[in-house]
Short mmCIF file of C-alpha atoms in Angstrom, two decimals:
data_model
loop_
_atom_site.label_atom_id
_atom_site.label_comp_id
_atom_site.label_asym_id
_atom_site.label_seq_id
_atom_site.Cartn_x
_atom_site.Cartn_y
_atom_site.Cartn_z
CA UNK B 15 21.91 -14.80 -19.93
CA UNK B 16 22.43 -12.24 -22.82
CA UNK B 17 20.28 -9.45 -23.96
CA UNK B 18 19.78 -7.34 -27.00
CA UNK B 19 18.62 -4.13 -27.17
CA UNK B 20 18.98 -0.52 -29.01
CA UNK B 21 19.88 3.35 -28.06
CA UNK B 22 23.19 2.09 -26.61
CA UNK B 23 21.16 0.32 -23.64
CA UNK B 24 21.77 -3.01 -22.27
CA UNK B 25 19.88 -5.09 -19.55
CA UNK B 26 22.83 -6.44 -17.38
CA UNK B 27 22.38 -9.43 -15.29
CA UNK B 28 24.21 -9.25 -11.75
CA UNK B 29 25.85 -12.84 -12.14
CA UNK B 30 24.86 -16.49 -12.92
CA UNK B 31 23.21 -18.34 -10.09
CA UNK B 32 24.00 -21.89 -10.49
CA UNK B 33 21.26 -24.29 -8.69
CA UNK B 34 20.36 -27.90 -8.24
CA UNK B 35 16.62 -28.27 -8.61
CA UNK B 36 15.02 -31.64 -8.17
CA UNK B 37 12.19 -32.87 -10.40
CA UNK B 38 8.99 -31.44 -9.29
CA UNK B 39 10.67 -29.00 -7.04
CA UNK B 40 9.88 -25.06 -7.41
CA UNK B 41 12.20 -22.62 -6.05
CA UNK B 42 12.51 -18.71 -6.29
CA UNK B 43 15.30 -17.78 -8.44
CA UNK B 44 16.31 -13.97 -7.85
CA UNK B 45 17.84 -12.38 -11.05
CA UNK B 46 19.18 -8.65 -10.19
CA UNK B 47 18.92 -6.61 -13.22
CA UNK B 48 20.41 -3.02 -13.98
CA UNK B 49 20.58 -0.54 -17.17
CA UNK B 50 23.74 -0.02 -18.29
CA UNK B 51 25.09 2.04 -21.59
CA UNK B 52 25.38 5.71 -22.61
CA UNK B 53 21.64 6.07 -23.55
CA UNK B 54 20.05 5.26 -20.33
CA UNK B 55 16.78 6.72 -19.82
CA UNK B 56 17.71 10.09 -21.51
CA UNK B 57 16.40 11.82 -18.27
CA UNK B 58 12.83 11.30 -19.32
CA UNK B 59 10.16 9.00 -18.17
CA UNK B 60 8.27 6.44 -20.07
CA UNK B 61 8.42 2.88 -20.80
CA UNK B 62 11.26 1.08 -22.66
CA UNK B 63 11.38 -2.31 -23.72
CA UNK B 64 14.37 -4.97 -23.98
CA UNK B 65 14.67 -8.44 -24.88
CA UNK B 66 15.80 -10.55 -22.41
CA UNK B 67 17.25 -14.22 -22.79
CA UNK B 68 17.66 -15.76 -19.21
CA UNK B 69 19.58 -18.70 -19.72
CA UNK B 70 18.30 -21.16 -17.52
CA UNK B 71 19.26 -24.89 -18.69
CA UNK B 72 18.73 -28.23 -17.51
CA UNK B 73 18.35 -31.67 -17.98
CA UNK B 74 14.94 -33.39 -18.44
CA UNK B 75 15.12 -37.20 -19.06
CA UNK B 76 18.58 -36.59 -20.48
CA UNK B 77 17.62 -33.92 -22.78
CA UNK B 78 19.17 -30.37 -22.63
CA UNK B 79 16.72 -27.91 -22.20
CA UNK B 80 16.85 -24.09 -22.08
CA UNK B 81 14.14 -21.29 -21.18
CA UNK B 82 12.77 -19.02 -23.88
CA UNK B 83 13.58 -15.44 -24.17
CA UNK B 84 11.12 -12.94 -22.37
CA UNK B 85 10.48 -9.49 -22.80
CA UNK B 86 11.23 -6.97 -19.90
CA UNK B 87 9.61 -3.49 -19.74
CA UNK B 88 11.74 -0.84 -18.08
CA UNK B 89 10.04 1.95 -16.92
CA UNK B 90 12.06 5.14 -16.74
CA UNK B 91 11.59 7.53 -14.18
CA UNK B 92 12.42 11.11 -13.15
CA UNK B 93 13.53 12.34 -9.61
CA UNK B 94 10.31 13.86 -9.07
CA UNK B 95 8.08 10.92 -10.04
CA UNK B 96 6.99 7.74 -8.26
CA UNK B 97 9.28 4.56 -8.61
CA UNK B 98 8.29 1.15 -7.97
CA UNK B 99 10.44 -1.36 -5.87
CA UNK B 100 10.36 -5.12 -4.89
CA UNK B 101 11.02 -6.67 -1.50
CA UNK B 102 10.65 -9.98 0.40
CA UNK B 103 7.70 -10.19 2.72
CA UNK B 104 7.62 -12.08 5.68
CA UNK B 105 6.05 -15.41 4.18
CA UNK B 106 8.75 -15.27 1.43
CA UNK B 107 6.58 -13.96 -1.53
CA UNK B 108 7.91 -11.15 -3.57
CA UNK B 109 5.75 -8.02 -3.34
CA UNK B 110 6.10 -4.47 -4.56
CA UNK B 111 5.50 -0.74 -3.38
CA UNK B 112 5.67 2.70 -4.70
CA UNK B 113 7.85 5.52 -3.18
CA UNK B 114 8.52 9.38 -3.81
CA UNK B 115 11.56 10.96 -2.57
CA UNK B 116 11.12 13.96 -0.03
CA UNK B 117 9.82 17.35 -2.02
CA UNK B 118 11.64 20.55 -1.11
CA UNK B 119 14.40 19.25 0.66
CA UNK B 120 16.77 17.30 -1.78
CA UNK B 121 16.01 14.17 0.19
CA UNK B 122 17.68 15.44 3.23
CA UNK B 123 16.30 16.37 6.41
CA UNK B 124 18.13 16.84 9.64
CA UNK B 125 17.84 13.80 11.50
CA UNK B 126 16.29 11.73 8.51
CA UNK B 127 13.16 12.37 6.76
CA UNK B 128 9.97 10.92 8.36
CA UNK B 129 8.11 8.51 6.40
CA UNK B 130 4.34 9.37 4.99
CA UNK B 131 3.01 5.47 4.66
CA UNK B 132 -0.22 5.45 2.72
CA UNK B 133 -2.68 2.60 2.22
CA UNK B 134 -4.64 2.56 -1.06
CA UNK B 135 -8.49 1.39 -1.88
CA UNK B 136 -9.76 -1.58 -3.53
CA UNK B 137 -8.53 -1.90 -7.39
CA UNK B 138 -5.84 0.98 -6.94
CA UNK B 139 -2.35 0.34 -7.92
CA UNK B 140 0.75 1.28 -5.96
CA UNK B 141 1.82 3.79 -8.43
CA UNK B 142 -1.99 5.68 -8.41
CA UNK B 143 -1.95 5.45 -4.66
CA UNK B 144 1.43 7.50 -4.67
CA UNK B 145 0.52 9.69 -7.57
CA UNK B 146 -2.63 10.79 -5.34
CA UNK B 147 -0.27 12.96 -3.35
CA UNK B 148 0.43 16.21 -5.24
CA UNK B 149 -0.15 20.01 -4.94
CA UNK B 150 -1.99 22.09 -7.20
CA UNK B 151 1.35 22.73 -9.43
CA UNK B 152 1.21 18.95 -9.63
CA UNK B 153 4.31 18.37 -7.97
CA UNK B 154 4.22 14.54 -6.56
CA UNK B 155 5.33 13.96 -3.21
CA UNK B 156 5.14 15.30 0.13
CA UNK B 157 7.07 18.21 1.61
CA UNK B 158 10.15 17.08 3.61
CA UNK B 159 8.99 13.30 3.97
CA UNK B 160 9.51 10.11 2.01
CA UNK B 161 6.05 8.85 0.47
CA UNK B 162 5.74 5.13 0.64
CA UNK B 163 2.58 3.44 -1.20
CA UNK B 164 2.71 -0.44 -0.65
CA UNK B 165 0.18 -2.91 -2.21
CA UNK B 166 -0.83 -6.54 -1.50
CA UNK B 167 -4.29 -6.80 -3.18
CA UNK B 168 -6.81 -9.38 -1.90
CA UNK B 169 -10.59 -9.40 -0.63
CA UNK B 170 -10.66 -6.49 1.93
CA UNK B 171 -6.81 -6.76 2.52
CA UNK B 172 -4.71 -4.74 5.04
CA UNK B 173 -5.78 -7.46 7.41
CA UNK B 174 -3.36 -10.25 7.68
CA UNK B 175 -0.97 -10.46 4.84
CA UNK B 176 -1.77 -7.09 3.72
CA UNK B 177 -1.01 -5.55 7.08
CA UNK B 178 2.67 -7.39 7.27
CA UNK B 179 3.29 -6.20 3.70
CA UNK B 180 2.76 -2.80 4.85
CA UNK B 181 5.27 -3.40 7.47
CA UNK B 182 7.85 -5.14 5.45
CA UNK B 183 7.75 -2.40 2.87
CA UNK B 184 8.61 0.12 5.62
CA UNK B 185 11.32 -1.95 6.60
CA UNK B 186 12.99 -2.27 3.44
CA UNK B 187 12.55 1.40 2.32
CA UNK B 188 16.00 2.15 3.71
CA UNK B 189 17.53 0.01 1.88
CA UNK B 190 16.26 1.40 -1.06
CA UNK B 191 17.46 4.56 -0.18
CA UNK B 192 20.83 3.42 0.33
CA UNK B 193 20.96 1.75 -3.10
CA UNK B 194 19.79 5.28 -4.47
CA UNK B 195 22.40 6.89 -2.79
CA UNK B 196 20.29 9.39 -0.80
CA UNK B 197 19.73 9.73 2.81
CA UNK B 198 17.91 7.07 4.48
CA UNK B 199 14.46 7.61 5.93
CA UNK B 200 13.58 7.60 9.37
CA UNK B 201 11.32 4.82 9.90
CA UNK B 202 10.70 5.53 13.18
CA UNK B 203 8.62 8.57 12.49
CA UNK B 204 5.68 7.50 10.55
CA UNK B 205 2.34 9.30 9.54
CA UNK B 206 0.00 6.86 8.56
CA UNK B 207 -2.82 7.68 5.85
CA UNK B 208 -5.41 5.46 3.67
CA UNK B 209 -8.72 5.88 1.84
CA UNK B 210 -11.66 3.47 1.98
CA UNK B 211 -10.29 -0.14 2.22
CA UNK B 212 -7.05 1.65 2.99
CA UNK B 213 -8.65 3.89 5.75
CA UNK B 214 -9.66 0.60 7.38
CA UNK B 215 -6.12 -0.53 7.35
CA UNK B 216 -4.50 2.83 8.31
CA UNK B 217 -6.47 2.34 11.99
CA UNK B 218 -5.10 -1.17 12.20
CA UNK B 219 -1.49 -0.13 11.12
CA UNK B 220 -1.39 3.28 13.39
CA UNK B 221 -2.18 1.33 16.07
CA UNK B 222 0.56 -1.31 15.66
CA UNK B 223 3.09 1.40 15.03
CA UNK B 224 1.72 3.39 17.87
CA UNK B 225 5.20 4.53 19.12
CA UNK B 226 6.44 5.60 16.08
CA UNK B 227 3.23 7.20 14.64
CA UNK B 228 3.50 10.78 14.40
CA UNK B 229 -0.14 10.80 13.00
CA UNK B 230 -3.13 9.07 11.27
CA UNK B 231 -5.36 10.43 8.47
CA UNK B 232 -8.18 8.06 7.59
CA UNK B 233 -10.58 8.88 4.59
CA UNK B 234 -13.92 7.05 4.16
CA UNK B 235 -13.01 4.18 6.03
CA UNK B 236 -15.22 1.30 7.52
CA UNK B 237 -14.75 0.00 10.95
CA UNK B 238 -15.70 -3.66 10.64
CA UNK B 239 -15.95 -6.29 7.78
CA UNK B 240 -19.06 -7.52 8.35
CA UNK B 241 -20.59 -3.69 8.75
CA UNK B 242 -19.29 -3.22 5.35
CA UNK B 243 -21.39 -4.06 2.57
CA UNK B 244 -24.37 -7.18 2.46
CA UNK B 245 -21.49 -9.44 0.89
CA UNK B 246 -19.70 -9.57 4.36
CA UNK B 247 -22.43 -10.12 6.53
CA UNK B 248 -21.03 -12.93 8.94
CA UNK B 249 -23.65 -15.86 9.12
CA UNK B 250 -26.56 -13.75 7.91
CA UNK B 251 -26.46 -14.87 4.19
CA UNK B 252 -25.36 -18.47 4.63
CA UNK B 253 -28.28 -20.67 3.73
CA UNK B 254 -26.24 -23.68 4.82
CA UNK B 255 -26.07 -22.22 8.21
CA UNK B 256 -29.67 -21.45 9.40
CA UNK B 257 -28.84 -22.59 13.07
CA UNK B 258 -25.49 -21.92 14.50
CA UNK B 259 -24.40 -22.57 18.01
CA UNK B 260 -23.91 -19.20 20.00
CA UNK B 261 -20.76 -20.46 21.42
CA UNK B 262 -19.55 -21.39 17.95
CA UNK B 263 -20.47 -18.10 16.74
CA UNK B 264 -18.64 -16.11 19.37
CA UNK B 265 -15.54 -18.12 18.77
CA UNK B 266 -15.64 -17.28 15.11
CA UNK B 267 -16.10 -13.68 15.50
CA UNK B 268 -13.38 -13.44 18.36
CA UNK B 269 -10.97 -14.90 15.12
CA UNK B 270 -11.65 -11.40 13.51
CA UNK B 271 -11.53 -9.46 16.75
CA UNK B 272 -8.12 -7.92 16.01
CA UNK B 273 -9.49 -6.32 13.12
CA UNK B 274 -12.36 -4.48 14.43
CA UNK B 275 -11.00 -0.79 14.71
CA UNK B 276 -13.08 0.48 17.51
CA UNK B 277 -11.41 -1.76 19.78
CA UNK B 278 -7.94 0.03 18.75
CA UNK B 279 -9.37 3.23 20.19
CA UNK B 280 -7.84 3.14 23.79
CA UNK B 281 -4.58 2.65 22.06
CA UNK B 282 -4.80 5.31 19.49
CA UNK B 283 -6.46 7.93 22.06
CA UNK B 284 -4.02 10.20 24.07
CA UNK B 285 -2.39 12.73 22.30
CA UNK B 286 -2.22 11.19 18.45
CA UNK B 287 -3.39 13.68 16.26
CA UNK B 288 -6.17 12.11 14.13
CA UNK B 289 -8.03 13.66 10.92
CA UNK B 290 -10.76 11.98 9.31
CA UNK B 291 -12.35 12.95 6.27
CA UNK B 292 -15.37 11.49 4.17
CA UNK B 293 -17.70 12.81 1.45
CA UNK B 294 -21.26 13.70 2.96
CA UNK B 295 -22.84 11.66 0.08
CA UNK B 296 -20.77 8.76 0.03
CA UNK B 297 -22.71 5.93 -0.96
CA UNK B 298 -19.99 3.48 -0.78
CA UNK B 299 -18.65 3.89 2.81
CA UNK B 300 -21.46 5.63 4.69
CA UNK B 301 -20.26 8.83 6.91
CA UNK B 302 -21.93 6.98 9.68
CA UNK B 303 -18.71 4.92 10.30
CA UNK B 304 -16.35 7.83 10.61
CA UNK B 305 -19.13 9.51 12.90
CA UNK B 306 -19.04 6.48 15.09
CA UNK B 307 -15.18 6.21 15.30
CA UNK B 308 -15.04 10.00 16.20
CA UNK B 309 -17.26 9.09 19.00
CA UNK B 310 -15.65 6.00 20.32
CA UNK B 311 -12.31 7.75 20.15
CA UNK B 312 -13.82 10.87 22.32
CA UNK B 313 -15.15 8.03 24.68
CA UNK B 314 -11.78 6.40 24.94
CA UNK B 315 -10.29 9.67 26.18
CA UNK B 316 -8.93 11.35 22.83
CA UNK B 317 -9.11 15.13 22.98
CA UNK B 318 -11.15 16.80 20.42
CA UNK B 319 -8.29 18.89 19.67
CA UNK B 320 -6.21 16.05 18.66
CA UNK B 321 -9.20 14.34 16.68
CA UNK B 322 -11.07 16.07 13.84
CA UNK B 323 -13.89 14.99 11.53
CA UNK B 324 -14.70 16.84 8.34
CA UNK B 325 -17.31 16.01 6.12
CA UNK B 326 -17.23 17.39 2.64
CA UNK B 327 -20.49 18.61 1.56
CA UNK B 328 -21.98 17.05 -1.48
CA UNK B 329 -19.22 14.90 -2.29
CA UNK B 330 -19.16 11.19 -2.60
CA UNK B 331 -16.41 8.29 -2.37
CA UNK B 332 -14.07 9.96 -4.73
CA UNK B 333 -13.51 13.63 -5.38
CA UNK B 334 -11.14 16.11 -6.77
CA UNK B 335 -9.84 18.85 -4.38
CA UNK B 336 -9.07 21.18 -7.11
CA UNK B 337 -12.31 22.45 -9.25
CA UNK B 338 -10.34 21.29 -12.49
CA UNK B 339 -7.73 18.59 -13.24
CA UNK B 340 -4.50 19.37 -15.11
CA UNK B 341 -3.48 18.18 -18.21
#
C-alpha cells in the first residue's frame, strides 16, 4: 500500500496481509493505520484528509485486478476532547465508541479511574453522546472518571445486539488506554447513565453490571417497548392478526420479557444509588414512565434515600441546564 499526503504527514500501514480468498467469499481485512511524520495534527483539532491507496490485488479469470484509491479522513483531537475508537463486537462485527479521558486527575487515579458508561437516545452519534458531558466552562468529560459512549444503532436498540455492544466497548477500553500510554480504567467500577432510548438501556445494563455498578442515572426513559409510542403496540395494530390464541401471545411476550425494566427492580433495589430525571412536559417519553419505575423500585425494597426522581418543571425531552449556550 502507498499514501500521498502533505504537511509532512503520512498514513502508515502496519504491515502487508497476504490472504487467499475463494470466489464468492467475503472476509474482513483488518488494516492498522497510523499518522506519522513531523506535521502530525499540530496539537489542534479538526479533520485532515489523506489519499490512501490500498493495494488489494488478485486474479479474476486469469486477469490481475487492483483496488482503487480511497480517501481517508483523519480526525485530529486534543487531549481534552472525545476520541472515537473501534472494537470487535461479540458477533464479529466492527463497532465504535467515543471516550474522554478523566478530568482533573491527568488520567491517573489511585487504584484506577472508574468508568461512566453512557447510552445515547435515537439518532444521537457516539461523539455527540460523549460531548453532552461538560461543565459550565465547557470542559468535556467527567471528574476523575473515564467517559465511555458506545453506539450500535437499531430500532430501539440497547436490547440484544446494542446491549452486547455496550459491554464489548467496556471490555475494549483498557486496551485503548494502554495504547495511549495512560493508566487503564477500572472497569470493575462503572456508573451507568442514559437518556431516552439510552435511559431504557441503562436500566438493563445496570442490572447486568450489578456487581460492578456504582450507581445509575436514567433520564426520560421508557420501560417496555410495547408501551412506548403507538408503533410498538404488540399485536394491536397488526390487521392480519385479528384473533391470536392466548397461549401463542403469551409465548411471544415471554420472548421480550428480559427487556421489561420493571422486572429488573428486585436486582436494582437494595443499596444502589439511582437518579431519575425527566422534563415535566416531556411529550416524547411521558413522566408517567419514571413515576411508575420509582414506585416499582420502592415496592421492591429500595430506600427513598437511594432512589430519587426529579421532574424538571416546564422542560420537554431535551433542554439546556444553562440559560445560554456558549460559542
